[in-house]
PDB file of C-alpha atoms in Angstrom:
ATOM      1  CA  LEU A   1       0.000   0.000   0.000  1.00 33.00           C
ATOM      2  CA  LEU A   2       2.849   2.388   0.822  1.00 35.00           C
ATOM      3  CA  LEU A   3       4.558   1.607  -2.483  1.00 34.00           C
ATOM      4  CA  VAL A   4       1.374   2.299  -4.421  1.00 35.00           C
ATOM      5  CA  SER A   5       0.799   5.562  -2.518  1.00 34.00           C
ATOM      6  CA  GLY A   6       4.381   6.659  -3.106  1.00 39.00           C
ATOM      7  CA  ALA A   7       4.171   5.822  -6.802  1.00 38.00           C
ATOM      8  CA  LEU A   8       0.913   7.751  -7.142  1.00 36.00           C
ATOM      9  CA  MET A   9       2.482  10.756  -5.413  1.00 38.00           C
ATOM     10  CA  LEU A  10       5.426  10.622  -7.844  1.00 37.00           C
ATOM     11  CA  GLY A  11       3.114  10.374 -10.838  1.00 40.00           C
ATOM     12  CA  GLY A  12       0.979  13.195  -9.435  1.00 39.00           C
ATOM     13  CA  GLY A  13       4.085  15.295  -8.999  1.00 39.00           C
ATOM     14  CA  PHE A  14       4.800  15.011 -12.729  1.00 38.00           C
ATOM     15  CA  PHE A  15       1.251  16.028 -13.537  1.00 35.00           C
ATOM     16  CA  LEU A  16       1.251  19.042 -11.224  1.00 33.00           C
ATOM     17  CA  ARG A  17       4.631  20.302 -12.416  1.00 38.00           C
ATOM     18  CA  GLY A  18       3.334  20.613 -15.954  1.00 43.00           C
ATOM     19  CA  GLY A  19       6.840  20.553 -17.445  1.00 48.00           C
ATOM     20  CA  LYS A  20       7.131  16.796 -17.222  1.00 48.00           C
ATOM     21  CA  PRO A  21       4.804  14.216 -18.723  1.00 48.00           C
ATOM     22  CA  ALA A  22       2.229  12.673 -16.398  1.00 46.00           C
ATOM     23  CA  ILE A  23       3.027   8.971 -16.293  1.00 45.00           C
ATOM     24  CA  ALA A  24       1.891   6.051 -14.234  1.00 46.00           C
ATOM     25  CA  ALA A  25       4.170   4.328 -11.753  1.00 47.00           C
ATOM     26  CA  VAL A  26       6.599   1.653 -12.868  1.00 45.00           C
ATOM     27  CA  SER A  27       7.638  -1.478 -11.049  1.00 47.00           C
ATOM     28  CA  ALA A  28      10.458  -1.375  -8.510  1.00 52.00           C
ATOM     29  CA  ALA A  29      12.417  -3.775 -10.734  1.00 69.00           C
ATOM     30  CA  GLU A  30      12.395  -1.304 -13.644  1.00 85.00           C
ATOM     31  CA  PRO A  31      13.310   2.250 -12.581  1.00 93.00           C
ATOM     32  CA  ILE A  32      12.663   3.724 -16.027  1.00 96.00           C
ATOM     33  CA  ALA A  33       9.239   4.818 -17.243  1.00 96.00           C
ATOM     34  CA  TRP A  34       9.384   4.647 -21.050  1.00 97.00           C
ATOM     35  CA  LEU A  35       7.238   7.397 -22.545  1.00 96.00           C
ATOM     36  CA  PHE A  36       6.231   5.400 -25.640  1.00 95.00           C
ATOM     37  CA  GLU A  37       4.311   3.048 -23.295  1.00 94.00           C
ATOM     38  CA  HIS A  38       2.017   5.855 -22.073  1.00 92.00           C
ATOM     39  CA  GLY A  39      -0.768   6.475 -24.574  1.00 88.00           C
ATOM     40  CA  ASN A  40      -2.195   9.268 -22.409  1.00 91.00           C
ATOM     41  CA  LEU A  41       0.728  11.561 -23.330  1.00 91.00           C
ATOM     42  CA  ALA A  42       0.718  13.976 -26.243  1.00 90.00           C
ATOM     43  CA  LEU A  43       2.207  12.582 -29.453  1.00 89.00           C
ATOM     44  CA  HIS A  44       5.360  14.724 -29.264  1.00 88.00           C
ATOM     45  CA  GLU A  45       6.045  13.375 -25.733  1.00 91.00           C
ATOM     46  CA  ARG A  46       5.502   9.658 -26.406  1.00 93.00           C
ATOM     47  CA  SER A  47       6.633   9.383 -30.008  1.00 94.00           C
ATOM     48  CA  VAL A  48       9.781   7.375 -30.675  1.00 96.00           C
ATOM     49  CA  PHE A  49      10.428   9.672 -33.650  1.00 96.00           C
ATOM     50  CA  THR A  50      11.506  13.258 -34.147  1.00 95.00           C
ATOM     51  CA  PHE A  51       9.539  14.870 -36.930  1.00 93.00           C
ATOM     52  CA  ALA A  52       8.938  18.135 -38.719  1.00 91.00           C
ATOM     53  CA  THR A  53       6.142  19.454 -40.912  1.00 87.00           C
ATOM     54  CA  THR A  54       7.300  20.858 -44.234  1.00 87.00           C
ATOM     55  CA  GLN A  55       5.563  22.112 -47.378  1.00 86.00           C
ATOM     56  CA  GLU A  56       5.948  18.604 -48.785  1.00 84.00           C
ATOM     57  CA  GLY A  57       4.272  17.122 -45.704  1.00 86.00           C
ATOM     58  CA  PRO A  58       5.598  15.501 -42.536  1.00 91.00           C
ATOM     59  CA  ARG A  59       9.217  14.372 -42.451  1.00 94.00           C
ATOM     60  CA  ILE A  60      10.685  11.922 -39.951  1.00 96.00           C
ATOM     61  CA  THR A  61      14.083  13.251 -38.895  1.00 96.00           C
ATOM     62  CA  GLY A  62      15.187  10.515 -36.500  1.00 96.00           C
ATOM     63  CA  PHE A  63      14.501   8.431 -33.419  1.00 97.00           C
ATOM     64  CA  ALA A  64      13.988   9.980 -29.961  1.00 97.00           C
ATOM     65  CA  ILE A  65      13.043   7.335 -27.398  1.00 97.00           C
ATOM     66  CA  GLY A  66      12.136   9.114 -24.164  1.00 97.00           C
ATOM     67  CA  GLY A  67      12.070   7.995 -20.555  1.00 97.00           C
ATOM     68  CA  VAL A  68      12.048   9.195 -16.956  1.00 96.00           C
ATOM     69  CA  ASN A  69      14.179   7.905 -14.071  1.00 95.00           C
ATOM     70  CA  MET A  70      11.436   7.057 -11.572  1.00 95.00           C
ATOM     71  CA  SER A  71      13.880   5.786  -8.937  1.00 93.00           C
ATOM     72  CA  GLU A  72      15.348   7.738  -6.051  1.00 93.00           C
ATOM     73  CA  GLN A  73      18.893   6.974  -7.245  1.00 94.00           C
ATOM     74  CA  ASN A  74      21.044   8.120 -10.139  1.00 95.00           C
ATOM     75  CA  LEU A  75      21.100   5.970 -13.240  1.00 97.00           C
ATOM     76  CA  GLU A  76      24.797   5.829 -14.128  1.00 97.00           C
ATOM     77  CA  ALA A  77      26.567   4.850 -17.346  1.00 97.00           C
ATOM     78  CA  VAL A  78      23.354   5.014 -19.403  1.00 97.00           C
ATOM     79  CA  ALA A  79      23.912   4.037 -23.040  1.00 97.00           C
ATOM     80  CA  GLY A  80      21.667   2.608 -25.723  1.00 97.00           C
ATOM     81  CA  ILE A  81      21.548   1.110 -29.183  1.00 97.00           C
ATOM     82  CA  ILE A  82      18.868   0.100 -31.648  1.00 97.00           C
ATOM     83  CA  LYS A  83      19.080  -2.852 -33.996  1.00 97.00           C
ATOM     84  CA  PRO A  84      16.778  -2.286 -36.988  1.00 97.00           C
ATOM     85  CA  ASP A  85      15.252  -5.305 -38.720  1.00 96.00           C
ATOM     86  CA  GLN A  86      16.296  -3.975 -42.128  1.00 93.00           C
ATOM     87  CA  GLN A  87      19.938  -3.159 -41.313  1.00 89.00           C
ATOM     88  CA  ALA A  88      22.883  -5.406 -40.511  1.00 87.00           C
ATOM     89  CA  LYS A  89      24.495  -3.376 -37.721  1.00 92.00           C
ATOM     90  CA  ASP A  90      23.572  -1.775 -34.432  1.00 95.00           C
ATOM     91  CA  ILE A  91      23.064   1.988 -34.283  1.00 96.00           C
ATOM     92  CA  LYS A  92      24.542   3.713 -31.217  1.00 97.00           C
ATOM     93  CA  LEU A  93      22.198   6.274 -29.700  1.00 97.00           C
ATOM     94  CA  ALA A  94      23.097   9.693 -28.337  1.00 97.00           C
ATOM     95  CA  LEU A  95      21.802  10.479 -24.833  1.00 97.00           C
ATOM     96  CA  ARG A  96      20.051  13.771 -24.050  1.00 97.00           C
ATOM     97  CA  VAL A  97      19.577  14.358 -20.315  1.00 95.00           C
ATOM     98  CA  ILE A  98      17.002  16.829 -19.004  1.00 90.00           C
ATOM     99  CA  PRO A  99      17.620  17.418 -15.276  1.00 80.00           C
ATOM    100  CA  PRO A 100      14.682  17.648 -12.854  1.00 79.00           C
ATOM    101  CA  GLU A 101      13.438  21.217 -12.345  1.00 77.00           C
ATOM    102  CA  GLU A 102      14.498  21.308  -8.690  1.00 71.00           C
ATOM    103  CA  HIS A 103      18.109  20.611  -9.717  1.00 65.00           C
ATOM    104  CA  GLY A 104      18.211  23.285 -12.400  1.00 74.00           C
ATOM    105  CA  GLY A 105      21.060  22.914 -14.819  1.00 77.00           C
ATOM    106  CA  GLU A 106      21.280  22.592 -18.543  1.00 86.00           C
ATOM    107  CA  ILE A 107      20.115  19.942 -20.924  1.00 90.00           C
ATOM    108  CA  LYS A 108      23.147  17.850 -21.869  1.00 92.00           C
ATOM    109  CA  THR A 109      23.576  15.733 -24.958  1.00 94.00           C
ATOM    110  CA  PHE A 110      26.219  13.007 -25.027  1.00 94.00           C
ATOM    111  CA  GLU A 111      27.710  11.686 -28.258  1.00 95.00           C
ATOM    112  CA  PRO A 112      26.434   8.306 -29.515  1.00 95.00           C
ATOM    113  CA  GLY A 113      27.859   5.501 -27.399  1.00 89.00           C
ATOM    114  CA  LEU A 114      29.139   7.862 -24.677  1.00 94.00           C
ATOM    115  CA  PRO A 115      27.361   6.980 -21.392  1.00 94.00           C
ATOM    116  CA  GLY A 116      25.793   9.593 -19.129  1.00 95.00           C
ATOM    117  CA  THR A 117      24.049   9.976 -15.760  1.00 95.00           C
ATOM    118  CA  ILE A 118      20.350  10.601 -15.169  1.00 95.00           C
ATOM    119  CA  LEU A 119      19.346  12.100 -11.823  1.00 93.00           C
ATOM    120  CA  PRO A 120      16.322  10.820  -9.873  1.00 92.00           C
ATOM    121  CA  GLN A 121      13.139  12.078 -11.566  1.00 92.00           C
ATOM    122  CA  GLY A 122      15.243  13.235 -14.532  1.00 93.00           C
ATOM    123  CA  GLN A 123      13.925  12.914 -18.040  1.00 95.00           C
ATOM    124  CA  PHE A 124      16.039  11.716 -20.974  1.00 97.00           C
ATOM    125  CA  ALA A 125      15.902  10.710 -24.619  1.00 97.00           C
ATOM    126  CA  LEU A 126      17.965   8.270 -26.659  1.00 98.00           C
ATOM    127  CA  LEU A 127      18.549   9.864 -30.061  1.00 97.00           C
ATOM    128  CA  PHE A 128      19.518   8.992 -33.609  1.00 96.00           C
ATOM    129  CA  THR A 129      19.278  11.625 -36.330  1.00 95.00           C
ATOM    130  CA  PHE A 130      18.700  10.307 -39.842  1.00 94.00           C
ATOM    131  CA  PRO A 131      21.559  11.202 -42.196  1.00 90.00           C
ATOM    132  CA  GLU A 132      19.121  12.297 -44.935  1.00 88.00           C
ATOM    133  CA  ASP A 133      18.905  16.081 -45.115  1.00 87.00           C
ATOM    134  CA  GLY A 134      15.412  17.080 -44.018  1.00 88.00           C
ATOM    135  CA  GLY A 135      14.455  13.547 -42.978  1.00 92.00           C
ATOM    136  CA  ILE A 136      12.364  10.971 -44.805  1.00 94.00           C
ATOM    137  CA  ALA A 137       8.669  10.585 -45.545  1.00 92.00           C
ATOM    138  CA  PRO A 138       6.721   8.590 -42.927  1.00 93.00           C
ATOM    139  CA  ASP A 139       5.834   5.877 -45.465  1.00 91.00           C
ATOM    140  CA  GLN A 140       9.553   5.203 -46.092  1.00 94.00           C
ATOM    141  CA  VAL A 141      10.551   4.612 -42.451  1.00 95.00           C
ATOM    142  CA  LEU A 142       9.359   1.017 -42.149  1.00 95.00           C
ATOM    143  CA  ALA A 143      10.991   0.065 -45.450  1.00 93.00           C
ATOM    144  CA  ALA A 144      14.294   1.546 -44.242  1.00 93.00           C
ATOM    145  CA  PHE A 145      14.221   0.206 -40.666  1.00 95.00           C
ATOM    146  CA  GLY A 146      11.396  -2.289 -40.074  1.00 95.00           C
ATOM    147  CA  GLY A 147      10.946  -2.831 -36.355  1.00 96.00           C
ATOM    148  CA  VAL A 148      13.817  -1.996 -34.017  1.00 97.00           C
ATOM    149  CA  MET A 149      15.254  -3.792 -31.006  1.00 98.00           C
ATOM    150  CA  LEU A 150      16.009  -1.238 -28.267  1.00 97.00           C
ATOM    151  CA  LYS A 151      18.847  -2.167 -25.900  1.00 97.00           C
ATOM    152  CA  VAL A 152      19.752   0.077 -22.961  1.00 97.00           C
ATOM    153  CA  ARG A 153      22.423  -0.526 -20.303  1.00 97.00           C
ATOM    154  CA  TYR A 154      22.759   1.385 -17.053  1.00 97.00           C
ATOM    155  CA  ASP A 155      23.992   1.080 -13.474  1.00 96.00           C
ATOM    156  CA  VAL A 156      21.783   1.747 -10.462  1.00 94.00           C
ATOM    157  CA  ALA A 157      23.079   1.431  -6.890  1.00 91.00           C
ATOM    158  CA  GLY A 158      26.230  -0.267  -8.164  1.00 92.00           C
ATOM    159  CA  THR A 159      24.333  -2.942 -10.108  1.00 93.00           C
ATOM    160  CA  GLU A 160      24.492  -3.167 -13.892  1.00 95.00           C
ATOM    161  CA  LYS A 161      21.075  -3.544 -15.487  1.00 95.00           C
ATOM    162  CA  SER A 162      19.724  -3.670 -18.990  1.00 95.00           C
ATOM    163  CA  PHE A 163      16.441  -3.063 -20.740  1.00 95.00           C
ATOM    164  CA  ILE A 164      15.628  -4.786 -24.014  1.00 96.00           C
ATOM    165  CA  GLN A 165      12.391  -4.277 -25.916  1.00 96.00           C
ATOM    166  CA  TYR A 166      11.333  -4.825 -29.488  1.00 97.00           C
ATOM    167  CA  LEU A 167       9.538  -1.835 -31.001  1.00 97.00           C
ATOM    168  CA  SER A 168       7.408  -3.644 -33.540  1.00 96.00           C
ATOM    169  CA  PRO A 169       6.580  -2.425 -37.038  1.00 97.00           C
ATOM    170  CA  ALA A 170       2.948  -2.179 -35.877  1.00 96.00           C
ATOM    171  CA  LEU A 171       3.884   0.228 -33.027  1.00 95.00           C
ATOM    172  CA  LEU A 172       6.062   2.302 -35.350  1.00 96.00           C
ATOM    173  CA  GLU A 173       3.397   2.334 -38.069  1.00 96.00           C
ATOM    174  CA  GLN A 174       0.772   3.513 -35.566  1.00 94.00           C
ATOM    175  CA  GLN A 175       2.969   6.442 -34.535  1.00 94.00           C
ATOM    176  CA  LEU A 176       3.859   7.264 -38.152  1.00 95.00           C
ATOM    177  CA  THR A 177       0.134   7.313 -39.027  1.00 93.00           C
ATOM    178  CA  GLU A 178      -0.513   9.683 -36.098  1.00 92.00           C
ATOM    179  CA  ILE A 179       2.329  11.968 -37.199  1.00 92.00           C
ATOM    180  CA  ALA A 180       0.970  12.066 -40.770  1.00 89.00           C
ATOM    181  CA  GLY A 181      -2.554  12.682 -39.479  1.00 86.00           C
ATOM    182  CA  GLU A 182      -1.430  15.477 -37.165  1.00 80.00           C
ATOM    183  CA  ALA A 183       0.418  17.159 -40.040  1.00 68.00           C
ATOM    184  CA  LYS A 184      -2.787  17.083 -42.092  1.00 70.00           C
ATOM    185  CA  GLY A 185      -4.750  18.554 -39.174  1.00 65.00           C
ATOM    186  CA  SER A 186      -6.850  15.489 -38.367  1.00 47.00           C
TER     187      SER A 186
END
């Protein structure tokens, strides 16, 4: 009961602060709340893609897989990769760290493969910018990547942990359809 109450207070704190997404509690075993798992968030908060609207329509400019450190401890040595279905090699992700408001500080972006630290209640994104100038059309993303296996390593309280999840073509297609629909005003 105390764990549930504490988790609800943490989630409520995100909602009341307004600057952070309102997300539900995560299990004690997994200290990271992945934003793509929270359908109640706005598309730009939960999307695994970065995107822009141009005269030619929406363009997907890269991956941006967001999360929040829901634990009361730093997540150290955070690094991630994606393994696309349609490509032979892993893609190292850059890490953008957004410190909690009470800590102030600047947003930091670490080069791909360079690990970073995420403070308790800190938000972050794992990033890959597409090399194509201006991005690619939403209907070309699945052909270029297919689904992607997300692999993240981090240390918490001196223990190395990892998170592995397959982001299916169906999940990616759903988000790409939403991005295209939002660009058309639907």
